[in-house]
Coordinates of C-alpha atoms and ligand atoms in Angstrom, one line a residue:
X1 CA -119.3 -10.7 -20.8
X2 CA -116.4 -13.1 -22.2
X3 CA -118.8 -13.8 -25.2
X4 CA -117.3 -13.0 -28.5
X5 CA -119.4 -10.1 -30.1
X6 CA -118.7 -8.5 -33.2
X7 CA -118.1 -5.2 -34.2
X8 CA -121.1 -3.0 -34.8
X9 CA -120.6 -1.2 -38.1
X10 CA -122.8 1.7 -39.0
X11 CA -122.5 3.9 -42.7
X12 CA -123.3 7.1 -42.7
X13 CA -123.7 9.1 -46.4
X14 CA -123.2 12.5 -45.8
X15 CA -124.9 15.4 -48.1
X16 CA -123.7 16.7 -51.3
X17 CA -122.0 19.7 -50.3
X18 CA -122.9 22.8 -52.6
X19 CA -119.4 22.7 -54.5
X20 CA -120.3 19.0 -55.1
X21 CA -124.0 19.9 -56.2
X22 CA -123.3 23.3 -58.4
X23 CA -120.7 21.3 -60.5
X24 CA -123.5 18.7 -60.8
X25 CA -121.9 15.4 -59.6
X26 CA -124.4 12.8 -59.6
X27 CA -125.3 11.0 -56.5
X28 CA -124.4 6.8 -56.9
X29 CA -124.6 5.8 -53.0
X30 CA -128.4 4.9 -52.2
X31 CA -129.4 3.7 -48.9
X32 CA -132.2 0.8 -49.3
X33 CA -133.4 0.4 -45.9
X34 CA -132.7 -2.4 -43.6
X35 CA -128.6 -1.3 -43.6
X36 CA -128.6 -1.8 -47.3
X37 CA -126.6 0.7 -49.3
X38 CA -126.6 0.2 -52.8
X39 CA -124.0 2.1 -55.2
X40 CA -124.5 2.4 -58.9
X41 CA -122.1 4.1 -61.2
X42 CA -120.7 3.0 -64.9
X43 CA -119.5 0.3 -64.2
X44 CA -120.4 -0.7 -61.0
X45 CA -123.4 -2.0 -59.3
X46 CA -123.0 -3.1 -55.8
X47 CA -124.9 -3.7 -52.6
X48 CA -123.6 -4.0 -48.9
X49 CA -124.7 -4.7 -45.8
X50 CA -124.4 -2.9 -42.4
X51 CA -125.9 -2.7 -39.1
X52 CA -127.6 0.6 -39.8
X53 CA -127.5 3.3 -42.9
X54 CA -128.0 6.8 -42.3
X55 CA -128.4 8.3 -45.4
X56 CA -127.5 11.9 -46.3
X57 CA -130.9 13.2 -44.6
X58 CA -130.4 11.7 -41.1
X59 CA -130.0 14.6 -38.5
X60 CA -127.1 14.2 -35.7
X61 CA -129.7 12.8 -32.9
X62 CA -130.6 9.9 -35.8
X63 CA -127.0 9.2 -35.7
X64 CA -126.6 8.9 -31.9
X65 CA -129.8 7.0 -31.8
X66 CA -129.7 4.5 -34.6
X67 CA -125.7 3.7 -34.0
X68 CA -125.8 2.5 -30.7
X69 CA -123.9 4.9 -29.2
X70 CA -126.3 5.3 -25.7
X71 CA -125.7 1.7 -25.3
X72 CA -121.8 2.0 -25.8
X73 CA -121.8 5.2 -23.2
X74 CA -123.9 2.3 -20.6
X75 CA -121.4 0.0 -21.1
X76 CA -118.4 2.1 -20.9
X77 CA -120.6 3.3 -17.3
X78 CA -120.5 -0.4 -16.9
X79 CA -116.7 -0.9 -16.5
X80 CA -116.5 -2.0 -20.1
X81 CA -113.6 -0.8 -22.7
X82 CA -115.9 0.8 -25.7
X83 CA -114.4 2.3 -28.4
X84 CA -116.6 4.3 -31.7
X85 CA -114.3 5.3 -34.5
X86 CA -115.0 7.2 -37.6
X87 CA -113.6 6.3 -40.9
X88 CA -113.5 7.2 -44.5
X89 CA -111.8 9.5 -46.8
X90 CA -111.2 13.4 -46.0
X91 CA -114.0 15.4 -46.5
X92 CA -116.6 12.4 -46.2
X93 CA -117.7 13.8 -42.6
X94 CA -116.0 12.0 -40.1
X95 CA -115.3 15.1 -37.6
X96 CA -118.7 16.2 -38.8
X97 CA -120.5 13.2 -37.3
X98 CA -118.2 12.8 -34.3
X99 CA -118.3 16.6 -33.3
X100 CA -120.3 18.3 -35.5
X101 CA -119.1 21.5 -37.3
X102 CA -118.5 23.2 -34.7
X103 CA -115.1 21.9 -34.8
X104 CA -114.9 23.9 -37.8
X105 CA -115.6 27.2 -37.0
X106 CA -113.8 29.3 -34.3
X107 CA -116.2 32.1 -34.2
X108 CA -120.0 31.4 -33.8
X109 CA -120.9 27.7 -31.3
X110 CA -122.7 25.2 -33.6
X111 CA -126.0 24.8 -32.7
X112 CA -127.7 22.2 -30.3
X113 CA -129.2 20.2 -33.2
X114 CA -125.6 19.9 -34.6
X115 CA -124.0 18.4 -32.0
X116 CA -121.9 15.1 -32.6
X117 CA -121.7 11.8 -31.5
X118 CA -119.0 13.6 -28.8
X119 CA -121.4 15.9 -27.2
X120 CA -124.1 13.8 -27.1
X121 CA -122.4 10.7 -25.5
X122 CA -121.0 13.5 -23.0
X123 CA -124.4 14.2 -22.1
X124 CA -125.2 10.9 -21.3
X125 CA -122.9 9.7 -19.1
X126 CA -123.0 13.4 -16.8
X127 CA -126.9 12.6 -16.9
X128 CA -126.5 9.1 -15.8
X129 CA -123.5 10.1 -13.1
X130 CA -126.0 12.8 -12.0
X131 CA -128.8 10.3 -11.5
X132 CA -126.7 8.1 -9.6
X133 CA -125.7 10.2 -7.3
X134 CA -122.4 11.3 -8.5
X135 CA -120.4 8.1 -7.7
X136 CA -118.9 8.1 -11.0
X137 CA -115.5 9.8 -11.3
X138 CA -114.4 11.4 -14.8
X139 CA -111.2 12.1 -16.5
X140 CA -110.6 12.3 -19.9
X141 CA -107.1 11.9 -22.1
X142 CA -106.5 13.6 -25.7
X143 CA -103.6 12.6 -28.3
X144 CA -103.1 12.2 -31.7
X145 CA -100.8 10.6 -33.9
X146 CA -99.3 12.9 -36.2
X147 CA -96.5 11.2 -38.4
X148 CA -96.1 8.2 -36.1
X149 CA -95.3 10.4 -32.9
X150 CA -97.7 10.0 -29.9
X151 CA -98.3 13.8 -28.8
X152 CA -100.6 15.3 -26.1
X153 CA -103.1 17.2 -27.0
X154 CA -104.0 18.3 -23.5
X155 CA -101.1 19.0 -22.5
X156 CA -99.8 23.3 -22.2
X157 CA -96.9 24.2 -23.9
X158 CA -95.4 23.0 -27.4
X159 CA -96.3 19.4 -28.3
X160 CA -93.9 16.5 -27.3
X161 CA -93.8 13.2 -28.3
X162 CA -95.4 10.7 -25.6
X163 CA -93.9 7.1 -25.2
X164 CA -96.0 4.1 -25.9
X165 CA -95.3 1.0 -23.7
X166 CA -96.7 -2.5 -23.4
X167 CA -97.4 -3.9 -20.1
X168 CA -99.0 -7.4 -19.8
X169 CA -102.0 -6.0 -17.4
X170 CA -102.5 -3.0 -19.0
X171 CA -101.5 -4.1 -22.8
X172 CA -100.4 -0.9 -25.1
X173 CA -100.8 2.3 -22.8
X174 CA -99.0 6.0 -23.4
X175 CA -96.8 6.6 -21.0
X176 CA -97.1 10.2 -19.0
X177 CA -100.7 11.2 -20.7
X178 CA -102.5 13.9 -19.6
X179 CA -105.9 13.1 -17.9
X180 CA -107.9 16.0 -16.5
X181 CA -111.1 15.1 -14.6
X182 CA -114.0 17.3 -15.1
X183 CA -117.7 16.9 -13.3
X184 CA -119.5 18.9 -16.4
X185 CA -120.6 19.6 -19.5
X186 CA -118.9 22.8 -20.3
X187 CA -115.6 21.5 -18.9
X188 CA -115.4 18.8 -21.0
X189 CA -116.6 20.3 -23.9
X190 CA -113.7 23.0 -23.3
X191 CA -111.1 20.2 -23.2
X192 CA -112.7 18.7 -26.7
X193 CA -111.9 22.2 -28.4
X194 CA -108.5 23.2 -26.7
X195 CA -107.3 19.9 -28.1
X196 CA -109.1 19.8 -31.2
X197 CA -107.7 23.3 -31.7
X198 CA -104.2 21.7 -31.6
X199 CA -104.7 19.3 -33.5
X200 CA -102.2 18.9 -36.9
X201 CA -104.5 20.2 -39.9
X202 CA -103.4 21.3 -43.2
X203 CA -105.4 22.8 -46.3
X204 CA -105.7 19.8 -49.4
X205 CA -107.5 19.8 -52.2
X206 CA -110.4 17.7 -50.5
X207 CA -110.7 19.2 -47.3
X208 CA -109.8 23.2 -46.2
X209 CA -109.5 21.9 -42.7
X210 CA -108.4 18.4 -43.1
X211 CA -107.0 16.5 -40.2
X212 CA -103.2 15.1 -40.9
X213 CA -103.9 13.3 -37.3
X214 CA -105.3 10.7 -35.7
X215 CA -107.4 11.7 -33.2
X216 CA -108.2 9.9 -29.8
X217 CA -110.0 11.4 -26.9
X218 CA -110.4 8.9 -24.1
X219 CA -113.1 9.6 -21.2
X220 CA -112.0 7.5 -17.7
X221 CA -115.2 6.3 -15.8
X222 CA -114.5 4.7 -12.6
X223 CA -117.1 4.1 -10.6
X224 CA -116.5 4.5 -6.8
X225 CA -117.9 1.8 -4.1
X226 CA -121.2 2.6 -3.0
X227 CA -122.5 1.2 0.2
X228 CA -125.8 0.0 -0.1
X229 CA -126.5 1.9 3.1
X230 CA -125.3 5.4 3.2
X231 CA -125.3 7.0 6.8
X232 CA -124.9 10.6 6.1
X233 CA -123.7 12.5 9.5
X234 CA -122.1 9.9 11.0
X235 CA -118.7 11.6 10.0
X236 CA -118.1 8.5 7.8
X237 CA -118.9 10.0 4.9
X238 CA -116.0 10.6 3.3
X239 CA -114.0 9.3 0.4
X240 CA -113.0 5.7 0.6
X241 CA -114.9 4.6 3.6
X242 CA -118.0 3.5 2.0
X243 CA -117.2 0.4 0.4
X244 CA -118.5 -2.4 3.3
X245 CA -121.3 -5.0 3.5
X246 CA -123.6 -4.8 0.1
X247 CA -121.3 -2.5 -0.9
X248 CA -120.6 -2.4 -5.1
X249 CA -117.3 -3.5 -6.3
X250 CA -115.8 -0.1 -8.3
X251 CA -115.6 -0.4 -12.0
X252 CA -113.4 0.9 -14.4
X253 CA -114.6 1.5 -18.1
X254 CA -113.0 3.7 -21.1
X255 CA -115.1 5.3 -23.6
X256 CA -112.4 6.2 -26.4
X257 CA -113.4 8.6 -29.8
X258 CA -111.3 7.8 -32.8
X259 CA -111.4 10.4 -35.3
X260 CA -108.7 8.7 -38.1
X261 CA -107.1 11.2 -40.6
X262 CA -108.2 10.6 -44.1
X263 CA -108.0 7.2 -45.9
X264 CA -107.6 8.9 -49.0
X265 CA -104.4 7.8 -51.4
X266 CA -101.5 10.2 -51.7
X267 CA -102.1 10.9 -55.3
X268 CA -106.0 12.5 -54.9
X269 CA -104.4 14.9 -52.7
X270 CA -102.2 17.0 -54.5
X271 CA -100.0 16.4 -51.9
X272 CA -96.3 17.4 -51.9
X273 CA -93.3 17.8 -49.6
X274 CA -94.3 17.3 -45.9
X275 CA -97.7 17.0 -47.0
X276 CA -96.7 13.9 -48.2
X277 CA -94.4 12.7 -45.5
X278 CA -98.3 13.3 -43.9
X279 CA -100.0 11.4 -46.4
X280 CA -97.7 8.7 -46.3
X281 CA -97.6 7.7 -42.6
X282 CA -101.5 8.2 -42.5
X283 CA -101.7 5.7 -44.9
X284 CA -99.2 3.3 -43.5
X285 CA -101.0 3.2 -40.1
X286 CA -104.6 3.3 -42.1
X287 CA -103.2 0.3 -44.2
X288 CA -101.7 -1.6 -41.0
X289 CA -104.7 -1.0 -39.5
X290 CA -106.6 -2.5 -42.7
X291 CA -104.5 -5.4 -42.4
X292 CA -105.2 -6.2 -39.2
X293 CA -109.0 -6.3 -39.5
X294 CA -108.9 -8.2 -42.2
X295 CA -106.7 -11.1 -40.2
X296 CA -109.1 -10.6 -37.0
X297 CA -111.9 -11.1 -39.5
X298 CA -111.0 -14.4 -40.4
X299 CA -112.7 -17.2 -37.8
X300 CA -110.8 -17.3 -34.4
X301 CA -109.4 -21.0 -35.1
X302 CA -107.7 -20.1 -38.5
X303 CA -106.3 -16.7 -37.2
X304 CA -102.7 -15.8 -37.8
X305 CA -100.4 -13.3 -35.5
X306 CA -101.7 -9.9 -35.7
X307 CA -99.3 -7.3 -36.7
X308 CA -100.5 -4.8 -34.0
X309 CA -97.3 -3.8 -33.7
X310 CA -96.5 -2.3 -37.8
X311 CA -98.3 1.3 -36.3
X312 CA -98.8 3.2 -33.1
X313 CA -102.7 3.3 -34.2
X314 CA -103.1 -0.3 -34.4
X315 CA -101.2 -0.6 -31.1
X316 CA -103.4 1.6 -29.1
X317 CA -106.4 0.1 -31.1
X318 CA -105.3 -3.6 -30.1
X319 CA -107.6 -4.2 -27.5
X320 CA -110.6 -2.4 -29.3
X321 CA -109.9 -4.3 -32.3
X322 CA -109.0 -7.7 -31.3
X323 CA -109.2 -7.7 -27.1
X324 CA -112.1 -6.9 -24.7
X325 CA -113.5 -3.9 -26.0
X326 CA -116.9 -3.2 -27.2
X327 CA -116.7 -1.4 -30.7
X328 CA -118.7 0.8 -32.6
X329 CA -117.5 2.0 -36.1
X330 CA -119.1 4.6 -38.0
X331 CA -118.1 4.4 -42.1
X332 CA -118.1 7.7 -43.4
X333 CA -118.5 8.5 -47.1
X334 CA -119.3 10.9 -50.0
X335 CA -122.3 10.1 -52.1
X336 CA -120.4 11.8 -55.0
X337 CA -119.7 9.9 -58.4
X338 CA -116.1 11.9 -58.2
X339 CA -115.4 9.9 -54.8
X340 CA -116.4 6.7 -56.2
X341 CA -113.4 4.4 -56.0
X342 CA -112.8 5.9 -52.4
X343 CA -116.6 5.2 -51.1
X344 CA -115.9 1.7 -52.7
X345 CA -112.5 0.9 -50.7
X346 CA -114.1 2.6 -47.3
X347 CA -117.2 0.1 -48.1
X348 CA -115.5 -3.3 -48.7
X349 CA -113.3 -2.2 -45.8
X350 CA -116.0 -1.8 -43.6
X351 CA -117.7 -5.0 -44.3
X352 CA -114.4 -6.7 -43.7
X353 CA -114.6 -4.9 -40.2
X354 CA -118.5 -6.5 -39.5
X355 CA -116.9 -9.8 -39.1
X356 CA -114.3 -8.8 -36.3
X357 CA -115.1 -10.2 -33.1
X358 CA -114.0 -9.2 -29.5
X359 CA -114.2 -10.7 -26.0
X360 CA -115.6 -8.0 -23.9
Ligands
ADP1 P1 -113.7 14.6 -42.6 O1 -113.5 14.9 -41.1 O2 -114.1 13.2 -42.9 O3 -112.5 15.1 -43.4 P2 -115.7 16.7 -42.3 O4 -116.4 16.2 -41.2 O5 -114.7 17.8 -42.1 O6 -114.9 15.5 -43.1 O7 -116.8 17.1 -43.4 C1 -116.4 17.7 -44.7 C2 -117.5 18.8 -45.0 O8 -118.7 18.2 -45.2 C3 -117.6 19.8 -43.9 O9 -117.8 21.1 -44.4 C4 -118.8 19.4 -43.1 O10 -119.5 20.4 -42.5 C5 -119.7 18.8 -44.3 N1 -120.5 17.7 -43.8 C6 -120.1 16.4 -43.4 N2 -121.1 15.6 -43.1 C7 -122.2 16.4 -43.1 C8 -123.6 16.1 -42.9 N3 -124.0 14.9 -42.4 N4 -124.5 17.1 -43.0 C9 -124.0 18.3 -43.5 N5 -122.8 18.6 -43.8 C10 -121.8 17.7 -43.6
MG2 MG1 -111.8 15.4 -40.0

């Protein structure tokens, strides 16, 4: 607590899909273990570094497991603001590792081996709210940023642009946000999919479902006052009147999931018309937000202003990127030769983000 601590920065390589394979691109991304990742290709031969490789054989659990995503669920639990974004060009597996591909298909439920980093953190923290005695109330918020407009994704009825409004206690926030508690698995689940299903996607040439949003789905945790001595029956019981000697101070953490649209350029897209309008303000908020990781990665003392304000993303990111959050990022990429200048950028990008620091 008030330490710096940096960014945890995690690569995951994700199959050959069978297009990929029966065309016969050649694989250039190997991992080495011990979060190296090497890439060879014509003329390039480079190795980086991160705190943990999955490579393209590393099942779903591995993922939630290896990238520290338990922890970031105890520390959310723990009043903390944790944040675990996915990044990479469309098509490298982003949604896939966040929600598996069951965001993918309407008709058949993904199976339980599939599940993503969602599902499984969701499972967590009802497991650890169960064991502790239900004292932890939930709500979760979902909105994307579709062509720099804020929009709810929770919210019924067509989809309005939400205001985003700096306050100096509570930084950035969106003003008039949905949040809908839920107590279970199946209720929150329910939420993920009505809002995923809402969600601006558009066929490209890389991706038949790609996102054209920016995705964030943030789970409330507030922990309520427990007395240290219950007296059940003593018509006490009820809300609000348990805090009192050796009672716990309530806590209030945010888990948030960033699924960002693809980093991609506008030209690999085939991209035309509104699809480019798209393109373009997905790449102005990706490079804004590549701008400001690479000035938070230079040493506190020698830091410059950081442009937090040049996109809505990098606003409601400010405090994950640069404030008191706790952040996990998950790289995504394509061990494909054909994706080779995009796996480079989403590397060297990456490794710029390991030397971010935060002040939880
Ligand atoms: P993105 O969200 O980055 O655009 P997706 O998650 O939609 O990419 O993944 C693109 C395709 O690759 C999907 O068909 C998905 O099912 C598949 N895929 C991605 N990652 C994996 C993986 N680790 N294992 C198997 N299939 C994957
Ligand atoms: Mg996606």
């Amino acid at each position: 607590e008030g330490r710096e601590t940096r960014l945890r920065v995690v690569l995951r390589v994700r199959p050959l899909t069978c297009t990929e394979t029966r065309r016969g691109d050649q694989r250039v991304v190997h991992s080495l273990g011990d979060g190296a990742v090497h890439v060879s290709a014509a003329r390039h031969d480079a190795t980086f570094g991160f705190s943990a490789v999955f490579d393209t054989g590393a099942s779903q659990e591995a993922v939630f497991e290896g990238s520290g995503m338990r922890q970031l669920v105890e520390l959310a639990i723990d009043g903390f603001s944790c944040t675990a974004f996915a990044f990479g060009q469309t098509g490298s597996g982003k949604t896939y590792t966040l929600m598996g591909p069951l965001a993918q298909s309407d008709t058949q439920p993904a199976s339980p081996a599939l599940l993503g980093l969602m599902q499984r953190s969701f499972t967590c923290l009802l497991d650890q709210s169960r064991s502790r005695g239900s004292d932890l109330a939930l709500s979760a918020s979902y909105l994307e940023i579709y062509n720099e407009q804020i929009r709810d994704l929770l919210s019924p009825g067509p989809p309005c642009s939400l205001p985003l409004r700096w306050s100096k206690t509570r930084g950035f926030y969106v003003e008039n946000q949905l949040s809908v508690e839920f107590d279970s698995l199946e209720a929150i689940v329910s939420l993920l999919l009505q809002g995923s299903q809402r969600r601006r996607t558009s066929a490209h040439a890389l991706n038949r479902h790609s996102s054209r949003s920016h995705a964030l789905l943030t789970i409330h945790i507030r922990s309520r006052a427990v007395s240290a001595h219950p007296a059940p029956g003593e018509g006490w019981g009820g809300s609000g009147l348990s805090a009192g000697a050796g009672a716990c101070p309530s806590k209030q953490g945010t888990l948030c999931f960033v699924d960002l649209a693809g980093s991609e350029r506008v030209k690999e897209t085939g991209s035309s018309g509104e699809l480019s309008v798209e393109a373009n303000s997905i790449n102005r908020s990706l490079l804004a937000l590549g701008h400001c990781i690479s000035l938070l990665a230079k040493p506190r003392g020698k830091r410059t202003h950081i442009p937090y304000r040049d996109s809505k993303l990098t606003r409601l990111l400010a405090r994950s990127l640069g404030g008191s959050g706790i952040t996990l990022m998950v790289a995504c990429i394509s061990p494909s030769s054909r994706c080779l200048s995009e796996t480079l950028s989403t590397l060297h990008y990456a490794s710029r983000a390991r030397r971010v620091t935060t002040r939880p």
